[in-house]
Amino acid sequence: MKKQLILEDGTVFIGKGFGSSKSTIGEIVFNTGMTGYQEILSDPSYCGQIVTLTYPLVGNYGINRDDFESIHPAVQGLIVKEAAEYPSNWRSEQSLHDFFTAKDIPGIAGIDTRKLTKIIRKYGTLRGAICSEGESPEVIIEKLRATKLRKDQVKQVSTKTAYPSPGRGFRVVLVDFGMKHGILRELNHRNCDVIVVPFNSTAEDILSLSPDGVMLSNGPGDPKDVPEAVGMIKGLLGRVPLFGICLGHQLFALACGANTEKMKFGHRGSNHPVKDLQTGKVAITSQNHGYTVDEESVSFTRLKVTHLALNDGTIEGLAHLDVPAFTVQYHPEASPGPEDANGLFDKFLSMIESEKREGAV
């Protein structure tokens, strides 16, 4: 079954469809990871987006039960150079095509992903459509230019009700803006008593759970589309230790008076070097974001920059000067990607322990 990939700038690609036969519209982004496609496709931060994978062969080790970052994938579609029809791996349970068919997600293969990525790098992220070969490109292009992408992605992927993930250690309230399961896994691994709460929980809701610390998760979209979360974070500052990841990092910055801005094409991949300004060490990190904290705006806050991206100099970490709170733009839980920064979870728990010890004095 042949399909078209049509961009709002008028570019048309013809390829082979797989997965769902439906049409889809979304923001087209690219990820440079060589492995980890299952984690990428199930990352809620891709809600509303059509993902291009730059590595030429995808699906060769199939889909397994263990590597999901969410139960229900939120990605709008997938673009690849080649989709393996017959995966080979001892953990494989189904092919990429079968998985996409079951989840009603359309994909397109046989596309020149190198050319597509160069277009995105030159012009920035674009709206695009995956549709059948019979659709009129002119009609689709007009529709794309008139389409306004949704701004409620966090609401779409966040849990609707609070739920526990019990442990016997520190109680951590994890605010779900589109949480990857890897974050929960790392907290469980450290025996934390975790309570996951919806994105629109208030500071009072969270404090009523008597947390030792609060974690702000990753998630999709523009942080300025989640004003209720900014108010919630303001209400928590100085009352409980905070650790934010990705969207949580951006929301924390807004709550502290800094500004965020959309990047041209963002950071999406598993090999991004980040420098710790305190130690001088460089970590190779997993990243997935299309917005960044404006560096100039930080100078008007009580925040300090702790980490920088070596590829483009953008902010990758912040810490509050007066209260126990720090954030990173990248993913210390990785999945997929290197685990260089995994120790940040231990840093968070050490911060909690220190605050409890000081409070007991």
mmCIF file of C-alpha atoms in Angstrom:
data_model
loop_
_atom_site.group_PDB
_atom_site.id
_atom_site.type_symbol
_atom_site.label_atom_id
_atom_site.label_comp_id
_atom_site.label_asym_id
_atom_site.label_seq_id
_atom_site.Cartn_x
_atom_site.Cartn_y
_atom_site.Cartn_z
ATOM 1 C CA MET A 1 0.000 0.000 0.000
ATOM 2 C CA LYS A 2 1.565 3.228 -1.187
ATOM 3 C CA LYS A 3 1.301 6.358 0.904
ATOM 4 C CA GLN A 4 2.288 9.989 0.649
ATOM 5 C CA LEU A 5 4.159 12.158 3.109
ATOM 6 C CA ILE A 6 3.207 15.761 2.435
ATOM 7 C CA LEU A 7 4.804 18.779 4.120
ATOM 8 C CA GLU A 8 3.250 22.214 4.561
ATOM 9 C CA ASP A 9 6.016 23.719 2.392
ATOM 10 C CA GLY A 10 4.740 21.678 -0.568
ATOM 11 C CA THR A 11 7.300 18.851 -0.476
ATOM 12 C CA VAL A 12 5.827 15.447 -1.333
ATOM 13 C CA PHE A 13 7.400 12.033 -0.699
ATOM 14 C CA ILE A 14 5.974 8.722 -1.942
ATOM 15 C CA GLY A 15 6.607 5.613 0.114
ATOM 16 C CA LYS A 16 5.247 2.311 1.331
ATOM 17 C CA GLY A 17 2.695 2.376 4.114
ATOM 18 C CA PHE A 18 2.717 0.118 7.166
ATOM 19 C CA GLY A 19 0.615 -0.104 10.295
ATOM 20 C CA SER A 20 -2.743 1.684 10.239
ATOM 21 C CA SER A 21 -4.257 2.715 6.904
ATOM 22 C CA LYS A 22 -5.687 5.950 8.331
ATOM 23 C CA SER A 23 -4.350 9.427 7.523
ATOM 24 C CA THR A 24 -2.705 11.588 10.148
ATOM 25 C CA ILE A 25 -1.455 15.155 10.639
ATOM 26 C CA GLY A 26 1.213 16.261 13.095
ATOM 27 C CA GLU A 27 4.413 18.193 13.700
ATOM 28 C CA ILE A 28 7.297 16.407 11.986
ATOM 29 C CA VAL A 29 10.443 16.006 14.093
ATOM 30 C CA PHE A 30 13.522 13.797 13.826
ATOM 31 C CA ASN A 31 15.364 11.573 16.280
ATOM 32 C CA THR A 32 18.989 10.588 15.679
ATOM 33 C CA GLY A 33 19.105 7.506 17.928
ATOM 34 C CA MET A 34 20.469 4.337 16.339
ATOM 35 C CA THR A 35 18.523 2.045 18.661
ATOM 36 C CA GLY A 36 15.614 2.331 21.073
ATOM 37 C CA TYR A 37 12.788 2.867 18.595
ATOM 38 C CA GLN A 38 10.289 1.120 20.885
ATOM 39 C CA GLU A 39 11.035 3.509 23.750
ATOM 40 C CA ILE A 40 10.894 6.471 21.365
ATOM 41 C CA LEU A 41 7.522 5.460 19.942
ATOM 42 C CA SER A 42 6.030 4.953 23.409
ATOM 43 C CA ASP A 43 7.434 8.180 24.910
ATOM 44 C CA PRO A 44 4.402 10.424 25.723
ATOM 45 C CA SER A 45 6.529 13.502 24.954
ATOM 46 C CA TYR A 46 5.939 12.763 21.243
ATOM 47 C CA CYS A 47 2.188 13.378 21.591
ATOM 48 C CA GLY A 48 0.958 15.181 18.464
ATOM 49 C CA GLN A 49 4.166 14.556 16.526
ATOM 50 C CA ILE A 50 5.180 12.437 13.539
ATOM 51 C CA VAL A 51 8.654 11.082 14.233
ATOM 52 C CA THR A 52 11.356 10.631 11.613
ATOM 53 C CA LEU A 53 14.067 8.181 12.597
ATOM 54 C CA THR A 54 17.344 9.048 10.888
ATOM 55 C CA TYR A 55 18.862 5.581 11.382
ATOM 56 C CA PRO A 56 18.061 3.772 8.117
ATOM 57 C CA LEU A 57 16.799 0.401 9.414
ATOM 58 C CA VAL A 58 14.040 0.297 12.026
ATOM 59 C CA GLY A 59 12.146 -2.661 13.466
ATOM 60 C CA ASN A 60 14.927 -5.224 13.023
ATOM 61 C CA TYR A 61 14.691 -6.451 16.629
ATOM 62 C CA GLY A 62 10.908 -6.245 16.781
ATOM 63 C CA ILE A 63 8.646 -5.153 19.628
ATOM 64 C CA ASN A 64 8.863 -6.744 23.072
ATOM 65 C CA ARG A 65 6.908 -6.481 26.318
ATOM 66 C CA ASP A 66 9.625 -4.802 28.403
ATOM 67 C CA ASP A 67 10.781 -1.670 26.566
ATOM 68 C CA PHE A 68 7.625 0.452 26.641
ATOM 69 C CA GLU A 69 7.716 3.921 28.201
ATOM 70 C CA SER A 70 3.899 4.124 28.319
ATOM 71 C CA ILE A 71 1.007 1.734 27.832
ATOM 72 C CA HIS A 72 -0.657 3.725 25.049
ATOM 73 C CA PRO A 73 1.682 5.360 22.486
ATOM 74 C CA ALA A 74 0.820 9.008 21.790
ATOM 75 C CA VAL A 75 2.939 9.438 18.640
ATOM 76 C CA GLN A 76 0.947 10.477 15.544
ATOM 77 C CA GLY A 77 2.989 8.524 13.027
ATOM 78 C CA LEU A 78 6.412 7.222 12.032
ATOM 79 C CA ILE A 79 8.682 7.888 9.058
ATOM 80 C CA VAL A 80 11.574 5.528 8.277
ATOM 81 C CA LYS A 81 13.905 4.637 5.440
ATOM 82 C CA GLU A 82 13.281 0.908 5.873
ATOM 83 C CA ALA A 83 10.910 -0.970 8.198
ATOM 84 C CA ALA A 84 12.039 -4.534 8.834
ATOM 85 C CA GLU A 85 9.263 -6.977 7.987
ATOM 86 C CA TYR A 86 10.851 -9.988 9.699
ATOM 87 C CA PRO A 87 12.445 -8.989 13.010
ATOM 88 C CA SER A 88 15.017 -11.256 14.623
ATOM 89 C CA ASN A 89 15.613 -11.118 18.366
ATOM 90 C CA TRP A 90 14.976 -13.532 21.225
ATOM 91 C CA ARG A 91 12.730 -10.975 22.966
ATOM 92 C CA SER A 92 10.716 -10.048 19.878
ATOM 93 C CA GLU A 93 6.970 -10.692 20.116
ATOM 94 C CA GLN A 94 5.675 -8.819 17.063
ATOM 95 C CA SER A 95 6.810 -6.745 14.131
ATOM 96 C CA LEU A 96 6.667 -2.963 13.909
ATOM 97 C CA HIS A 97 3.871 -3.297 11.325
ATOM 98 C CA ASP A 98 1.789 -5.538 13.587
ATOM 99 C CA PHE A 99 2.300 -3.228 16.572
ATOM 100 C CA PHE A 100 1.299 -0.131 14.593
ATOM 101 C CA THR A 101 -1.733 -1.939 13.196
ATOM 102 C CA ALA A 102 -2.865 -2.944 16.683
ATOM 103 C CA LYS A 103 -2.374 0.611 18.003
ATOM 104 C CA ASP A 104 -3.931 2.255 14.893
ATOM 105 C CA ILE A 105 -0.812 4.309 14.153
ATOM 106 C CA PRO A 106 0.190 4.963 10.524
ATOM 107 C CA GLY A 107 3.740 4.649 9.275
ATOM 108 C CA ILE A 108 5.530 5.245 5.995
ATOM 109 C CA ALA A 109 8.772 3.636 4.779
ATOM 110 C CA GLY A 110 10.927 4.041 1.692
ATOM 111 C CA ILE A 111 11.334 7.767 2.355
ATOM 112 C CA ASP A 112 14.613 9.625 1.868
ATOM 113 C CA THR A 113 14.915 10.418 5.573
ATOM 114 C CA ARG A 114 18.248 12.169 5.027
ATOM 115 C CA LYS A 115 16.612 14.673 2.684
ATOM 116 C CA LEU A 116 13.661 15.119 5.046
ATOM 117 C CA THR A 117 15.954 15.723 8.018
ATOM 118 C CA LYS A 118 17.936 18.325 6.068
ATOM 119 C CA ILE A 119 14.669 20.142 5.268
ATOM 120 C CA ILE A 120 13.729 20.215 8.964
ATOM 121 C CA ARG A 121 17.216 21.378 9.966
ATOM 122 C CA LYS A 122 17.034 24.207 7.423
ATOM 123 C CA TYR A 123 13.467 25.401 7.960
ATOM 124 C CA GLY A 124 12.620 24.046 11.409
ATOM 125 C CA THR A 125 9.867 21.625 12.383
ATOM 126 C CA LEU A 126 6.998 21.498 9.892
ATOM 127 C CA ARG A 127 3.430 20.299 9.909
ATOM 128 C CA GLY A 128 3.000 17.225 7.760
ATOM 129 C CA ALA A 129 0.552 14.515 6.793
ATOM 130 C CA ILE A 130 0.802 10.813 6.100
ATOM 131 C CA CYS A 131 -2.044 9.919 3.745
ATOM 132 C CA SER A 132 -3.044 7.576 0.941
ATOM 133 C CA GLU A 133 -1.578 7.899 -2.549
ATOM 134 C CA GLY A 134 -4.958 8.971 -3.925
ATOM 135 C CA GLU A 135 -5.192 12.145 -1.820
ATOM 136 C CA SER A 136 -4.665 15.449 -3.659
ATOM 137 C CA PRO A 137 -1.384 17.064 -2.493
ATOM 138 C CA GLU A 138 -2.812 20.530 -3.159
ATOM 139 C CA VAL A 139 -5.798 19.871 -0.920
ATOM 140 C CA ILE A 140 -3.627 18.369 1.837
ATOM 141 C CA ILE A 141 -1.128 21.263 1.696
ATOM 142 C CA GLU A 142 -3.949 23.782 2.041
ATOM 143 C CA LYS A 143 -5.330 21.801 4.966
ATOM 144 C CA LEU A 144 -1.916 21.650 6.627
ATOM 145 C CA ARG A 145 -1.394 25.390 6.368
ATOM 146 C CA ALA A 146 -4.801 25.963 7.951
ATOM 147 C CA THR A 147 -4.267 23.409 10.730
ATOM 148 C CA LYS A 148 -3.490 24.642 14.205
ATOM 149 C CA LEU A 149 -1.760 22.007 16.270
ATOM 150 C CA ARG A 150 -3.438 21.168 19.566
ATOM 151 C CA LYS A 151 -2.155 22.750 22.756
ATOM 152 C CA ASP A 152 -3.563 20.227 25.239
ATOM 153 C CA GLN A 153 -1.006 17.451 24.760
ATOM 154 C CA VAL A 154 -0.181 17.259 28.473
ATOM 155 C CA LYS A 155 -3.862 16.816 29.305
ATOM 156 C CA GLN A 156 -4.061 14.022 26.729
ATOM 157 C CA VAL A 157 -1.219 11.950 28.185
ATOM 158 C CA SER A 158 -1.296 12.688 31.917
ATOM 159 C CA THR A 159 -2.947 10.265 34.315
ATOM 160 C CA LYS A 160 -6.514 11.235 35.178
ATOM 161 C CA THR A 161 -6.347 10.067 38.792
ATOM 162 C CA ALA A 162 -3.620 9.687 41.398
ATOM 163 C CA TYR A 163 -2.229 6.212 42.057
ATOM 164 C CA PRO A 164 0.480 4.731 44.314
ATOM 165 C CA SER A 165 3.594 2.734 43.526
ATOM 166 C CA PRO A 166 4.476 1.660 47.080
ATOM 167 C CA GLY A 167 7.901 1.445 48.626
ATOM 168 C CA ARG A 168 9.432 1.733 52.099
ATOM 169 C CA GLY A 169 11.757 4.649 51.427
ATOM 170 C CA PHE A 170 11.174 8.377 50.984
ATOM 171 C CA ARG A 171 7.734 9.398 49.783
ATOM 172 C CA VAL A 172 8.021 11.086 46.368
ATOM 173 C CA VAL A 173 5.046 12.655 44.626
ATOM 174 C CA LEU A 174 5.626 12.324 40.892
ATOM 175 C CA VAL A 175 3.661 14.876 38.854
ATOM 176 C CA ASP A 176 2.734 13.245 35.552
ATOM 177 C CA PHE A 177 2.988 15.662 32.618
ATOM 178 C CA GLY A 178 3.517 12.719 30.266
ATOM 179 C CA MET A 179 5.782 10.599 32.413
ATOM 180 C CA LYS A 180 8.096 8.000 30.947
ATOM 181 C CA HIS A 181 7.924 4.775 32.907
ATOM 182 C CA GLY A 182 11.706 4.901 33.207
ATOM 183 C CA ILE A 183 11.400 7.706 35.776
ATOM 184 C CA LEU A 184 9.052 5.638 37.904
ATOM 185 C CA ARG A 185 11.351 2.634 37.489
ATOM 186 C CA GLU A 186 14.365 4.552 38.836
ATOM 187 C CA LEU A 187 12.418 5.768 41.878
ATOM 188 C CA ASN A 188 11.105 2.248 42.534
ATOM 189 C CA HIS A 189 14.635 0.890 42.185
ATOM 190 C CA ARG A 190 15.593 3.179 45.085
ATOM 191 C CA ASN A 191 12.645 1.875 47.132
ATOM 192 C CA CYS A 192 10.814 5.211 47.076
ATOM 193 C CA ASP A 193 7.176 5.308 48.122
ATOM 194 C CA VAL A 194 5.831 6.972 44.964
ATOM 195 C CA ILE A 195 2.449 8.574 44.408
ATOM 196 C CA VAL A 196 1.795 9.603 40.789
ATOM 197 C CA VAL A 197 -0.592 12.564 40.441
ATOM 198 C CA PRO A 198 -2.233 14.353 37.465
ATOM 199 C CA PHE A 199 -0.680 17.410 35.815
ATOM 200 C CA ASN A 200 -3.368 19.751 37.168
ATOM 201 C CA SER A 201 -2.872 18.845 40.822
ATOM 202 C CA THR A 202 -2.545 21.903 43.063
ATOM 203 C CA ALA A 203 0.233 22.550 45.538
ATOM 204 C CA GLU A 204 -2.275 21.883 48.316
ATOM 205 C CA ASP A 205 -3.248 18.544 46.731
ATOM 206 C CA ILE A 206 0.386 17.495 46.660
ATOM 207 C CA LEU A 207 1.303 18.741 50.141
ATOM 208 C CA SER A 208 -1.713 16.901 51.580
ATOM 209 C CA LEU A 209 0.076 13.650 50.608
ATOM 210 C CA SER A 210 2.958 14.529 52.988
ATOM 211 C CA PRO A 211 5.738 14.133 50.411
ATOM 212 C CA ASP A 212 9.424 14.085 51.284
ATOM 213 C CA GLY A 213 10.123 15.298 47.764
ATOM 214 C CA VAL A 214 8.335 16.147 44.511
ATOM 215 C CA MET A 215 9.424 15.126 41.025
ATOM 216 C CA LEU A 216 8.251 17.014 37.925
ATOM 217 C CA SER A 217 8.181 14.667 34.942
ATOM 218 C CA ASN A 218 8.830 15.059 31.252
ATOM 219 C CA GLY A 219 5.960 15.706 28.853
ATOM 220 C CA PRO A 220 4.941 17.054 25.442
ATOM 221 C CA GLY A 221 4.328 20.491 24.012
ATOM 222 C CA ASP A 222 4.910 24.103 25.001
ATOM 223 C CA PRO A 223 5.404 24.637 28.763
ATOM 224 C CA LYS A 224 3.430 27.886 28.498
ATOM 225 C CA ASP A 225 0.356 25.820 27.613
ATOM 226 C CA VAL A 226 0.344 24.413 31.184
ATOM 227 C CA PRO A 227 -0.104 27.545 33.359
ATOM 228 C CA GLU A 228 -1.744 25.585 36.176
ATOM 229 C CA ALA A 229 1.493 23.654 36.644
ATOM 230 C CA VAL A 230 3.478 26.896 36.950
ATOM 231 C CA GLY A 231 1.207 28.015 39.780
ATOM 232 C CA MET A 232 1.527 24.624 41.460
ATOM 233 C CA ILE A 233 5.334 24.747 41.375
ATOM 234 C CA LYS A 234 5.334 28.270 42.838
ATOM 235 C CA GLY A 235 3.278 26.929 45.719
ATOM 236 C CA LEU A 236 5.796 24.140 46.375
ATOM 237 C CA LEU A 237 9.048 26.133 46.202
ATOM 238 C CA GLY A 238 10.751 26.170 49.564
ATOM 239 C CA ARG A 239 8.224 23.799 51.136
ATOM 240 C CA VAL A 240 9.526 20.519 49.734
ATOM 241 C CA PRO A 241 12.601 19.470 47.666
ATOM 242 C CA LEU A 242 11.995 19.473 43.898
ATOM 243 C CA PHE A 243 13.592 17.637 40.969
ATOM 244 C CA GLY A 244 12.428 18.344 37.415
ATOM 245 C CA ILE A 245 13.150 16.558 34.133
ATOM 246 C CA CYS A 246 12.617 17.951 30.601
ATOM 247 C CA LEU A 247 9.176 19.635 30.584
ATOM 248 C CA GLY A 248 9.394 19.672 34.389
ATOM 249 C CA HIS A 249 12.639 21.635 34.024
ATOM 250 C CA GLN A 250 10.982 24.184 31.725
ATOM 251 C CA LEU A 251 7.937 24.591 33.976
ATOM 252 C CA PHE A 252 10.237 25.075 36.983
ATOM 253 C CA ALA A 253 12.070 27.838 35.091
ATOM 254 C CA LEU A 254 8.788 29.600 34.291
ATOM 255 C CA ALA A 255 7.681 29.327 37.931
ATOM 256 C CA CYS A 256 10.928 30.995 39.000
ATOM 257 C CA GLY A 257 10.528 33.922 36.576
ATOM 258 C CA ALA A 258 12.622 32.758 33.624
ATOM 259 C CA ASN A 259 11.363 32.452 30.047
ATOM 260 C CA THR A 260 11.192 29.595 27.558
ATOM 261 C CA GLU A 261 11.311 29.650 23.766
ATOM 262 C CA LYS A 262 10.748 27.234 20.911
ATOM 263 C CA MET A 263 13.845 25.757 19.296
ATOM 264 C CA LYS A 264 14.277 25.515 15.538
ATOM 265 C CA PHE A 265 14.242 21.714 15.455
ATOM 266 C CA GLY A 266 14.966 20.701 19.049
ATOM 267 C CA HIS A 267 17.113 17.973 20.576
ATOM 268 C CA ARG A 268 15.957 14.396 19.998
ATOM 269 C CA GLY A 269 18.454 11.581 20.272
ATOM 270 C CA SER A 270 20.613 9.532 22.602
ATOM 271 C CA ASN A 271 24.092 10.988 22.162
ATOM 272 C CA HIS A 272 23.911 14.634 23.251
ATOM 273 C CA PRO A 273 26.960 15.836 25.239
ATOM 274 C CA VAL A 274 26.163 17.945 28.314
ATOM 275 C CA LYS A 275 28.728 19.685 30.524
ATOM 276 C CA ASP A 276 28.314 19.934 34.307
ATOM 277 C CA LEU A 277 29.578 23.465 35.035
ATOM 278 C CA GLN A 278 30.477 22.635 38.632
ATOM 279 C CA THR A 279 32.602 19.549 37.990
ATOM 280 C CA GLY A 280 33.595 20.155 34.385
ATOM 281 C CA LYS A 281 32.584 16.602 33.511
ATOM 282 C CA VAL A 282 30.733 15.796 30.304
ATOM 283 C CA ALA A 283 27.882 13.268 30.174
ATOM 284 C CA ILE A 284 26.410 11.743 27.030
ATOM 285 C CA THR A 285 22.666 12.081 27.430
ATOM 286 C CA SER A 286 19.297 11.084 26.008
ATOM 287 C CA GLN A 287 17.151 14.064 25.000
ATOM 288 C CA ASN A 288 13.730 14.843 23.589
ATOM 289 C CA HIS A 289 12.583 18.448 23.654
ATOM 290 C CA GLY A 290 11.556 21.240 21.320
ATOM 291 C CA TYR A 291 11.691 24.124 23.828
ATOM 292 C CA THR A 292 14.525 25.590 25.879
ATOM 293 C CA VAL A 293 15.006 28.020 28.758
ATOM 294 C CA ASP A 294 16.174 31.434 27.573
ATOM 295 C CA GLU A 295 19.604 32.018 29.107
ATOM 296 C CA GLU A 296 19.311 35.793 29.400
ATOM 297 C CA SER A 297 16.059 35.503 31.339
ATOM 298 C CA VAL A 298 17.752 33.380 34.024
ATOM 299 C CA SER A 299 19.870 36.367 35.106
ATOM 300 C CA PHE A 300 16.720 38.027 36.472
ATOM 301 C CA THR A 301 15.868 35.072 38.732
ATOM 302 C CA ARG A 302 17.239 33.288 41.796
ATOM 303 C CA LEU A 303 18.384 30.431 39.566
ATOM 304 C CA LYS A 304 21.842 29.415 38.439
ATOM 305 C CA VAL A 305 22.721 27.480 35.298
ATOM 306 C CA THR A 306 24.321 24.142 36.211
ATOM 307 C CA HIS A 307 24.583 22.340 32.854
ATOM 308 C CA LEU A 308 25.050 23.369 29.215
ATOM 309 C CA ALA A 309 24.634 21.498 25.920
ATOM 310 C CA LEU A 310 27.991 21.328 24.170
ATOM 311 C CA ASN A 311 26.452 21.159 20.686
ATOM 312 C CA ASP A 312 24.634 24.508 20.814
ATOM 313 C CA GLY A 313 25.218 26.054 24.247
ATOM 314 C CA THR A 314 21.591 25.848 25.393
ATOM 315 C CA ILE A 315 20.703 25.417 29.067
ATOM 316 C CA GLU A 316 20.549 21.810 30.258
ATOM 317 C CA GLY A 317 20.304 22.253 34.027
ATOM 318 C CA LEU A 318 19.205 24.723 36.704
ATOM 319 C CA ALA A 319 19.383 24.959 40.485
ATOM 320 C CA HIS A 320 17.651 27.353 42.871
ATOM 321 C CA LEU A 321 19.964 29.509 44.977
ATOM 322 C CA ASP A 322 17.704 29.675 48.026
ATOM 323 C CA VAL A 323 15.623 26.503 48.231
ATOM 324 C CA PRO A 324 16.297 22.776 47.602
ATOM 325 C CA ALA A 325 15.368 22.397 43.958
ATOM 326 C CA PHE A 326 17.195 21.447 40.763
ATOM 327 C CA THR A 327 16.245 20.401 37.243
ATOM 328 C CA VAL A 328 17.747 19.028 34.045
ATOM 329 C CA GLN A 329 16.602 19.310 30.441
ATOM 330 C CA TYR A 330 17.847 15.858 29.498
ATOM 331 C CA HIS A 331 16.732 12.380 30.622
ATOM 332 C CA PRO A 332 18.820 10.807 33.410
ATOM 333 C CA GLU A 333 16.603 7.704 33.250
ATOM 334 C CA ALA A 334 17.708 7.350 29.586
ATOM 335 C CA SER A 335 15.638 4.635 27.839
ATOM 336 C CA PRO A 336 16.844 4.733 25.189
ATOM 337 C CA GLY A 337 20.332 6.021 25.670
ATOM 338 C CA PRO A 338 23.364 6.082 27.963
ATOM 339 C CA GLU A 339 22.964 6.117 31.740
ATOM 340 C CA ASP A 340 25.780 8.593 32.446
ATOM 341 C CA ALA A 341 23.443 10.900 34.387
ATOM 342 C CA ASN A 342 21.548 8.241 36.333
ATOM 343 C CA GLY A 343 23.147 9.421 39.574
ATOM 344 C CA LEU A 344 20.908 12.505 39.584
ATOM 345 C CA PHE A 345 18.198 10.372 41.187
ATOM 346 C CA ASP A 346 20.608 9.656 44.055
ATOM 347 C CA LYS A 347 21.374 13.379 44.277
ATOM 348 C CA PHE A 348 17.652 14.061 44.656
ATOM 349 C CA LEU A 349 17.311 11.532 47.463
ATOM 350 C CA SER A 350 20.407 12.952 49.178
ATOM 351 C CA MET A 351 18.791 16.387 49.022
ATOM 352 C CA ILE A 352 15.649 14.988 50.632
ATOM 353 C CA GLU A 353 17.701 13.294 53.361
ATOM 354 C CA SER A 354 19.613 16.482 54.050
ATOM 355 C CA GLU A 355 16.429 18.539 54.337
ATOM 356 C CA LYS A 356 14.855 16.020 56.693
ATOM 357 C CA ARG A 357 17.998 15.974 58.831
ATOM 358 C CA GLU A 358 18.113 19.764 59.046
ATOM 359 C CA GLY A 359 14.406 19.877 59.842
ATOM 360 C CA ALA A 360 14.923 17.495 62.736
ATOM 361 C CA VAL A 361 17.648 19.630 64.326
#
